[in-house]
């Protein structure tokens, strides 16, 4: 996908083209609107895109900034609808920040090291505000050995398991450690959902925990309380991997990454790529740079111009752009299987094998039928029979896992 085809992507649909310009404008160092939106915008379609990509806060921020052809085109009823959504987002984000502060204090008191990522910290870094970035839940990382203690503390704070379902027995926790990277817990009273992680990707060869945890610190604060987060360089590497393995199906992820990169000199962006390479995230960072070029016209560092055009990179970008336009992309084969496998191919043969092994075991099997660790090798053999058992309505079936943000 060349720069010319990138321009075609930006201008193919007037509503989507306008959304791209406004998301770019929300970045503190974003470029001004380059041109008026071509064609007639379908405003109902535009509002659906804002909701679909969860960027009401970014669009509202961009519309409040003076100047630019893109903002001038938006009629007042559309502005009011977006402002209403953005107001709800601010209230939600304030509740999430308050919960993050409580969690940091609780874990500090218990002597458990946690690292918060995505969410409010990224919003603060990217946009200078906690109020504009959409976040469904609070993501944090704990060491695998602290998982049982973490679940106990969260239960004491009123959080209840969503996935897996209660009770969180030692056997379930062992299965989670072995075959899953996160759990989901919620506090209905506060309207807050958490995702404790003990790995950052299902593929254990990406983003190894040791260096990430060693570099994390409390360099930033929320509400005056220091919050432990990833080093900004590691946050960049993680966001690239998260986007690649999620299929880049929501524009908000790419907009956040663009906002973090916009205004940085070329040598700084190249340094971020080199750092991502050390974390095993080089191909994901290349993909992110290519998408930021094609959708937001952010120049790719000259040293990466050739690698960005490698066949696998071009194929992944096509899939990513397609996912952005899908009506309901969350469970598409392209997003869930094809793009992660292409990404594994770009990372190398060992990552392909890790991806195959990951798909050979369904964590739900290990939760439904706990086995001793010595018998974990049976789970790939049991996957087919247990799938059929659930399909036929087998007893003990757990509810479907919640959708991804």
Short mmCIF file of C-alpha atoms in Angstrom, two decimals:
data_model
loop_
_atom_site.label_atom_id
_atom_site.label_comp_id
_atom_site.label_asym_id
_atom_site.label_seq_id
_atom_site.Cartn_x
_atom_site.Cartn_y
_atom_site.Cartn_z
CA UNK A 1 0.00 0.00 0.00
CA UNK A 2 1.84 3.01 -1.24
CA UNK A 3 1.44 6.61 -0.24
CA UNK A 4 -0.89 7.14 -3.21
CA UNK A 5 -3.15 4.30 -2.16
CA UNK A 6 -2.97 5.65 1.39
CA UNK A 7 -4.46 8.91 0.06
CA UNK A 8 -7.18 6.84 -1.61
CA UNK A 9 -7.96 5.16 1.72
CA UNK A 10 -8.28 8.54 3.41
CA UNK A 11 -10.63 9.91 0.74
CA UNK A 12 -12.65 6.80 -0.24
CA UNK A 13 -15.59 7.54 2.09
CA UNK A 14 -16.36 11.19 2.96
CA UNK A 15 -17.65 10.31 6.47
CA UNK A 16 -14.59 8.19 7.25
CA UNK A 17 -12.26 10.79 5.73
CA UNK A 18 -13.76 13.45 7.99
CA UNK A 19 -13.40 11.19 11.00
CA UNK A 20 -9.72 10.66 10.22
CA UNK A 21 -9.10 14.41 9.95
CA UNK A 22 -10.81 15.12 13.25
CA UNK A 23 -8.98 12.33 15.08
CA UNK A 24 -5.68 13.65 13.70
CA UNK A 25 -6.59 17.15 14.77
CA UNK A 26 -7.28 15.98 18.34
CA UNK A 27 -3.58 15.19 18.76
CA UNK A 28 -1.79 18.02 20.52
CA UNK A 29 0.79 18.16 17.74
CA UNK A 30 -1.46 16.98 14.92
CA UNK A 31 -1.18 18.55 11.51
CA UNK A 32 -3.90 21.04 10.49
CA UNK A 33 -6.64 19.87 8.14
CA UNK A 34 -4.97 19.34 4.78
CA UNK A 35 -8.05 19.73 2.63
CA UNK A 36 -11.80 19.98 2.74
CA UNK A 37 -13.61 16.66 2.92
CA UNK A 38 -14.41 15.53 -0.61
CA UNK A 39 -18.01 14.61 -1.34
CA UNK A 40 -21.18 14.89 0.68
CA UNK A 41 -21.02 13.49 4.21
CA UNK A 42 -23.79 11.18 5.37
CA UNK A 43 -24.12 12.53 8.92
CA UNK A 44 -25.99 9.52 10.26
CA UNK A 45 -23.19 7.32 8.93
CA UNK A 46 -20.65 9.69 10.48
CA UNK A 47 -22.26 9.38 13.93
CA UNK A 48 -22.32 5.60 13.56
CA UNK A 49 -18.60 5.68 12.79
CA UNK A 50 -17.93 7.83 15.85
CA UNK A 51 -19.76 5.27 17.99
CA UNK A 52 -18.29 2.25 16.20
CA UNK A 53 -14.70 3.48 16.69
CA UNK A 54 -15.36 4.99 20.16
CA UNK A 55 -13.80 8.35 19.37
CA UNK A 56 -16.50 10.77 20.55
CA UNK A 57 -14.05 12.39 22.97
CA UNK A 58 -11.45 12.95 20.26
CA UNK A 59 -13.99 14.33 17.80
CA UNK A 60 -15.45 16.66 20.43
CA UNK A 61 -11.95 17.89 21.30
CA UNK A 62 -11.13 18.49 17.64
CA UNK A 63 -14.39 20.34 16.99
CA UNK A 64 -13.57 22.72 19.84
CA UNK A 65 -10.30 23.79 18.25
CA UNK A 66 -10.41 26.90 16.10
CA UNK A 67 -9.89 26.70 12.35
CA UNK A 68 -9.80 23.89 9.83
CA UNK A 69 -12.10 22.96 6.97
CA UNK A 70 -13.05 19.61 8.49
CA UNK A 71 -14.54 21.10 11.66
CA UNK A 72 -16.40 23.82 9.77
CA UNK A 73 -18.37 21.21 7.85
CA UNK A 74 -20.06 19.63 10.87
CA UNK A 75 -23.68 20.79 11.45
CA UNK A 76 -24.83 21.84 14.89
CA UNK A 77 -27.13 18.85 15.64
CA UNK A 78 -24.22 16.49 14.97
CA UNK A 79 -21.97 18.57 17.24
CA UNK A 80 -24.58 18.41 20.01
CA UNK A 81 -24.89 14.63 19.71
CA UNK A 82 -21.12 14.22 19.93
CA UNK A 83 -20.91 16.67 22.85
CA UNK A 84 -23.47 14.60 24.76
CA UNK A 85 -21.49 11.40 24.20
CA UNK A 86 -18.26 13.17 25.17
CA UNK A 87 -19.83 14.41 28.40
CA UNK A 88 -20.79 10.87 29.36
CA UNK A 89 -17.26 9.75 28.54
CA UNK A 90 -15.76 12.36 30.90
CA UNK A 91 -17.95 11.14 33.77
CA UNK A 92 -17.02 7.53 33.04
CA UNK A 93 -13.31 8.36 32.85
CA UNK A 94 -13.40 10.19 36.17
CA UNK A 95 -14.87 7.07 37.79
CA UNK A 96 -12.12 4.98 36.17
CA UNK A 97 -9.40 7.32 37.42
CA UNK A 98 -10.84 7.25 40.95
CA UNK A 99 -10.87 3.45 40.82
CA UNK A 100 -7.28 3.36 39.51
CA UNK A 101 -6.11 5.55 42.39
CA UNK A 102 -7.87 3.29 44.92
CA UNK A 103 -6.33 0.20 43.34
CA UNK A 104 -2.81 1.65 43.35
CA UNK A 105 -3.10 2.50 47.05
CA UNK A 106 -4.57 -0.93 47.84
CA UNK A 107 -1.82 -2.84 46.02
CA UNK A 108 0.88 -0.64 47.53
CA UNK A 109 -0.44 -1.40 51.00
CA UNK A 110 -0.45 -5.13 50.23
CA UNK A 111 3.09 -5.05 48.80
CA UNK A 112 1.96 -6.29 45.37
CA UNK A 113 3.63 -4.68 42.38
CA UNK A 114 1.17 -3.73 39.63
CA UNK A 115 1.67 -1.84 36.37
CA UNK A 116 -1.26 0.06 34.85
CA UNK A 117 -1.36 0.47 31.08
CA UNK A 118 -3.59 1.88 28.34
CA UNK A 119 -6.48 3.88 29.76
CA UNK A 120 -6.02 7.17 31.56
CA UNK A 121 -2.22 7.15 31.49
CA UNK A 122 -2.15 6.89 27.69
CA UNK A 123 -4.87 9.52 27.39
CA UNK A 124 -2.84 11.88 29.53
CA UNK A 125 0.32 11.27 27.51
CA UNK A 126 -1.37 11.48 24.11
CA UNK A 127 -3.88 14.29 24.57
CA UNK A 128 -2.88 16.03 27.78
CA UNK A 129 -6.24 15.07 29.31
CA UNK A 130 -7.88 12.12 31.03
CA UNK A 131 -11.28 13.07 29.62
CA UNK A 132 -11.08 12.36 25.88
CA UNK A 133 -9.77 8.81 25.41
CA UNK A 134 -12.37 6.05 25.55
CA UNK A 135 -11.62 3.16 27.88
CA UNK A 136 -13.94 0.29 28.69
CA UNK A 137 -11.97 -1.12 31.59
CA UNK A 138 -8.86 -0.71 33.73
CA UNK A 139 -5.94 -2.85 32.55
CA UNK A 140 -3.08 -3.70 34.87
CA UNK A 141 -0.30 -6.25 35.00
CA UNK A 142 0.61 -8.41 37.99
CA UNK A 143 3.21 -11.12 38.36
CA UNK A 144 1.76 -14.62 37.81
CA UNK A 145 2.74 -15.64 41.35
CA UNK A 146 0.62 -12.77 42.75
CA UNK A 147 -2.54 -13.80 40.92
CA UNK A 148 -4.33 -15.56 43.80
CA UNK A 149 -3.57 -12.70 46.21
CA UNK A 150 -4.74 -10.18 43.59
CA UNK A 151 -8.08 -11.92 43.16
CA UNK A 152 -8.51 -12.01 46.93
CA UNK A 153 -7.84 -8.29 47.31
CA UNK A 154 -10.20 -7.39 44.48
CA UNK A 155 -12.96 -9.53 45.96
CA UNK A 156 -12.55 -7.61 49.21
CA UNK A 157 -13.05 -4.37 47.26
CA UNK A 158 -16.34 -5.58 45.78
CA UNK A 159 -15.11 -6.81 42.40
CA UNK A 160 -16.73 -10.03 41.18
CA UNK A 161 -15.43 -12.41 38.51
CA UNK A 162 -16.94 -12.11 35.03
CA UNK A 163 -14.41 -14.38 33.35
CA UNK A 164 -13.85 -16.95 34.62
CA UNK A 165 -16.98 -17.41 36.65
CA UNK A 166 -16.77 -17.81 40.42
CA UNK A 167 -15.45 -19.52 42.40
CA UNK A 168 -11.83 -18.80 41.53
CA UNK A 169 -10.44 -22.06 42.83
CA UNK A 170 -6.69 -22.85 42.91
CA UNK A 171 -7.22 -25.21 39.94
CA UNK A 172 -8.86 -22.43 37.92
CA UNK A 173 -6.07 -20.02 38.79
CA UNK A 174 -3.49 -22.58 37.67
CA UNK A 175 -5.36 -23.00 34.38
CA UNK A 176 -5.48 -19.24 33.89
CA UNK A 177 -1.75 -18.92 34.47
CA UNK A 178 -1.04 -21.67 31.95
CA UNK A 179 -3.48 -20.91 29.15
CA UNK A 180 -4.80 -17.35 29.48
CA UNK A 181 -3.34 -13.87 29.80
CA UNK A 182 -6.12 -11.96 31.58
CA UNK A 183 -9.28 -12.18 33.64
CA UNK A 184 -12.31 -9.88 33.80
CA UNK A 185 -13.78 -8.57 37.06
CA UNK A 186 -16.48 -5.96 37.63
CA UNK A 187 -17.95 -3.85 40.40
CA UNK A 188 -21.57 -3.16 39.35
CA UNK A 189 -22.04 -0.63 42.15
CA UNK A 190 -19.24 1.59 40.82
CA UNK A 191 -19.77 0.71 37.16
CA UNK A 192 -16.08 -0.23 36.84
CA UNK A 193 -14.62 -3.23 35.03
CA UNK A 194 -11.07 -4.51 35.51
CA UNK A 195 -8.78 -6.70 33.44
CA UNK A 196 -5.94 -8.08 35.55
CA UNK A 197 -3.19 -9.40 33.25
CA UNK A 198 -0.27 -11.66 34.02
CA UNK A 199 0.96 -11.65 30.42
CA UNK A 200 0.56 -8.99 27.74
CA UNK A 201 -0.03 -11.32 24.80
CA UNK A 202 -1.09 -14.92 24.37
CA UNK A 203 2.18 -15.45 22.47
CA UNK A 204 4.75 -15.62 25.25
CA UNK A 205 7.60 -14.73 22.90
CA UNK A 206 6.29 -11.18 22.52
CA UNK A 207 6.90 -8.47 25.13
CA UNK A 208 8.74 -10.54 27.79
CA UNK A 209 7.72 -9.42 31.26
CA UNK A 210 11.13 -9.12 32.93
CA UNK A 211 12.45 -6.04 31.07
CA UNK A 212 9.02 -4.38 31.02
CA UNK A 213 8.55 -4.70 34.77
CA UNK A 214 12.11 -3.58 35.47
CA UNK A 215 11.59 -0.36 33.47
CA UNK A 216 8.15 0.48 34.90
CA UNK A 217 7.90 3.23 37.49
CA UNK A 218 5.66 5.92 38.96
CA UNK A 219 6.72 8.71 36.63
CA UNK A 220 3.16 10.01 36.23
CA UNK A 221 0.23 10.65 38.54
CA UNK A 222 -3.56 10.67 38.43
CA UNK A 223 -5.36 12.95 40.84
CA UNK A 224 -2.05 13.74 42.51
CA UNK A 225 -1.37 10.05 43.27
CA UNK A 226 1.71 8.48 41.61
CA UNK A 227 0.60 5.58 39.38
CA UNK A 228 2.98 2.85 38.30
CA UNK A 229 2.92 2.54 34.51
CA UNK A 230 5.08 1.29 31.70
CA UNK A 231 8.03 3.33 30.52
CA UNK A 232 6.74 5.42 27.57
CA UNK A 233 8.99 3.50 25.16
CA UNK A 234 7.52 0.21 26.37
CA UNK A 235 4.01 1.64 26.21
CA UNK A 236 4.64 2.39 22.53
CA UNK A 237 5.82 -1.18 21.90
CA UNK A 238 2.80 -2.61 23.72
CA UNK A 239 0.29 -0.41 21.86
CA UNK A 240 1.77 -1.56 18.54
CA UNK A 241 1.46 -5.23 19.51
CA UNK A 242 -2.02 -4.76 20.96
CA UNK A 243 -3.19 -3.13 17.74
CA UNK A 244 -1.65 -5.81 15.52
CA UNK A 245 -3.06 -8.70 17.52
CA UNK A 246 -6.47 -7.01 17.79
CA UNK A 247 -6.59 -6.46 14.03
CA UNK A 248 -6.64 -2.64 14.38
CA UNK A 249 -10.43 -2.87 14.09
CA UNK A 250 -11.05 0.30 16.12
CA UNK A 251 -9.71 3.62 14.96
CA UNK A 252 -9.29 4.84 18.55
CA UNK A 253 -6.20 2.64 18.99
CA UNK A 254 -4.46 4.02 15.93
CA UNK A 255 -5.52 7.58 16.79
CA UNK A 256 -3.91 7.22 20.23
CA UNK A 257 -0.69 5.95 18.69
CA UNK A 258 -0.68 8.75 16.13
CA UNK A 259 -1.20 11.30 18.90
CA UNK A 260 1.83 9.89 20.75
CA UNK A 261 3.97 10.07 17.60
CA UNK A 262 2.78 13.34 16.04
CA UNK A 263 5.22 16.18 16.53
CA UNK A 264 8.15 13.90 17.36
CA UNK A 265 11.20 14.30 15.13
CA UNK A 266 12.05 11.53 12.71
CA UNK A 267 15.05 10.36 14.72
CA UNK A 268 12.86 9.98 17.82
CA UNK A 269 10.30 7.90 15.96
CA UNK A 270 13.10 5.73 14.59
CA UNK A 271 14.47 5.30 18.11
CA UNK A 272 11.05 4.12 19.28
CA UNK A 273 11.04 1.53 16.51
CA UNK A 274 14.51 0.29 17.49
CA UNK A 275 13.34 -0.01 21.08
CA UNK A 276 10.26 -1.95 19.99
CA UNK A 277 12.58 -4.36 18.17
CA UNK A 278 14.33 -5.14 21.46
CA UNK A 279 10.94 -6.13 22.92
CA UNK A 280 10.10 -8.41 19.99
CA UNK A 281 7.64 -5.83 18.61
CA UNK A 282 9.51 -4.68 15.50
CA UNK A 283 6.97 -6.02 12.92
CA UNK A 284 4.06 -4.60 14.92
CA UNK A 285 5.75 -1.19 15.06
CA UNK A 286 6.34 -1.26 11.29
CA UNK A 287 2.67 -2.02 10.78
CA UNK A 288 1.67 0.87 13.04
CA UNK A 289 3.95 3.30 11.20
CA UNK A 290 2.53 2.18 7.86
CA UNK A 291 -1.07 2.60 9.01
CA UNK A 292 -0.34 6.02 10.53
CA UNK A 293 1.13 7.05 7.18
CA UNK A 294 -1.78 5.72 5.13
CA UNK A 295 -4.56 7.01 7.36
CA UNK A 296 -3.08 10.09 9.06
CA UNK A 297 -0.37 11.07 6.56
CA UNK A 298 2.32 10.76 9.26
CA UNK A 299 5.65 10.26 7.44
CA UNK A 300 7.45 6.96 7.98
CA UNK A 301 11.09 7.38 9.05
CA UNK A 302 13.26 7.16 5.93
CA UNK A 303 15.21 4.20 7.29
CA UNK A 304 11.96 2.22 7.53
CA UNK A 305 10.54 3.09 4.10
CA UNK A 306 11.73 -0.21 2.58
CA UNK A 307 10.72 -2.57 5.44
CA UNK A 308 7.25 -0.98 5.62
CA UNK A 309 6.64 -2.06 2.03
CA UNK A 310 7.58 -5.73 2.59
CA UNK A 311 4.88 -8.11 1.29
CA UNK A 312 3.74 -9.24 4.76
CA UNK A 313 3.50 -5.66 5.95
CA UNK A 314 1.40 -4.69 2.93
CA UNK A 315 -0.89 -7.66 3.49
CA UNK A 316 -1.34 -6.82 7.16
CA UNK A 317 -2.14 -3.20 6.34
CA UNK A 318 -4.79 -4.26 3.85
CA UNK A 319 -6.39 -6.46 6.51
CA UNK A 320 -6.20 -3.68 9.09
CA UNK A 321 -7.87 -1.13 6.81
CA UNK A 322 -10.55 -3.68 5.89
CA UNK A 323 -11.24 -4.31 9.58
CA UNK A 324 -11.68 -0.58 10.18
CA UNK A 325 -14.54 -0.59 7.68
CA UNK A 326 -16.20 -3.81 8.84
CA UNK A 327 -19.64 -3.33 10.39
CA UNK A 328 -19.11 -5.95 13.11
CA UNK A 329 -15.43 -6.92 13.07
CA UNK A 330 -14.94 -8.25 16.58
CA UNK A 331 -15.27 -11.92 15.71
CA UNK A 332 -14.18 -11.93 12.07
CA UNK A 333 -11.77 -14.63 10.92
CA UNK A 334 -9.55 -11.94 9.40
CA UNK A 335 -9.13 -10.18 12.73
CA UNK A 336 -8.97 -13.16 15.06
CA UNK A 337 -6.92 -15.61 12.99
CA UNK A 338 -5.48 -14.29 9.73
CA UNK A 339 -3.86 -11.04 10.82
CA UNK A 340 -2.31 -12.50 14.04
CA UNK A 341 -0.88 -15.36 11.99
CA UNK A 342 0.58 -12.96 9.41
CA UNK A 343 2.04 -10.99 12.30
CA UNK A 344 3.56 -14.19 13.69
CA UNK A 345 5.06 -14.91 10.25
CA UNK A 346 6.56 -11.43 10.22
CA UNK A 347 8.05 -12.06 13.67
CA UNK A 348 9.67 -15.36 12.62
CA UNK A 349 9.17 -19.15 12.66
CA UNK A 350 9.29 -19.46 16.47
CA UNK A 351 6.37 -17.08 16.76
CA UNK A 352 4.38 -19.12 14.24
CA UNK A 353 4.87 -22.24 16.36
CA UNK A 354 3.88 -20.32 19.50
CA UNK A 355 0.71 -19.16 17.72
CA UNK A 356 -0.15 -22.72 16.67
CA UNK A 357 0.38 -23.98 20.22
CA UNK A 358 -1.80 -21.18 21.56
CA UNK A 359 -4.69 -22.19 19.30
CA UNK A 360 -4.30 -25.87 20.19
CA UNK A 361 -5.71 -25.32 23.71
CA UNK A 362 -8.98 -23.66 24.68
CA UNK A 363 -8.64 -22.16 28.16
CA UNK A 364 -12.32 -22.87 28.75
CA UNK A 365 -11.51 -26.59 28.53
CA UNK A 366 -8.97 -26.25 31.32
CA UNK A 367 -11.51 -24.34 33.41
CA UNK A 368 -14.32 -26.82 32.80
CA UNK A 369 -12.20 -29.97 33.14
CA UNK A 370 -9.31 -29.27 35.55
CA UNK A 371 -6.38 -31.65 35.08
CA UNK A 372 -3.12 -31.99 36.99
CA UNK A 373 -0.26 -30.14 35.36
CA UNK A 374 1.32 -33.43 34.34
CA UNK A 375 -1.74 -34.06 32.13
CA UNK A 376 -1.97 -30.63 30.48
CA UNK A 377 -0.73 -32.25 27.26
CA UNK A 378 -4.20 -33.83 26.91
CA UNK A 379 -6.00 -30.52 26.37
CA UNK A 380 -5.24 -30.29 22.62
CA UNK A 381 -6.72 -33.79 22.24
CA UNK A 382 -9.79 -32.84 24.28
CA UNK A 383 -10.54 -29.62 22.43
CA UNK A 384 -12.73 -31.22 19.75
CA UNK A 385 -14.76 -33.49 22.06
CA UNK A 386 -15.31 -30.72 24.61
CA UNK A 387 -16.40 -28.30 21.89
CA UNK A 388 -18.97 -30.84 20.71
CA UNK A 389 -20.08 -31.45 24.32
CA UNK A 390 -20.75 -27.72 24.80
CA UNK A 391 -22.48 -27.48 21.43
CA UNK A 392 -24.87 -30.20 22.53
CA UNK A 393 -25.57 -28.36 25.79
CA UNK A 394 -23.21 -30.12 28.17
CA UNK A 395 -23.71 -29.35 31.86
CA UNK A 396 -21.33 -26.96 33.52
CA UNK A 397 -20.93 -24.79 30.45
CA UNK A 398 -19.65 -21.36 31.36
CA UNK A 399 -21.10 -18.20 29.84
CA UNK A 400 -19.57 -16.63 26.81
CA UNK A 401 -16.65 -14.44 27.51
CA UNK A 402 -17.28 -10.70 27.41
CA UNK A 403 -16.50 -8.87 24.17
CA UNK A 404 -13.21 -7.14 23.72
CA UNK A 405 -13.07 -3.34 24.00
#
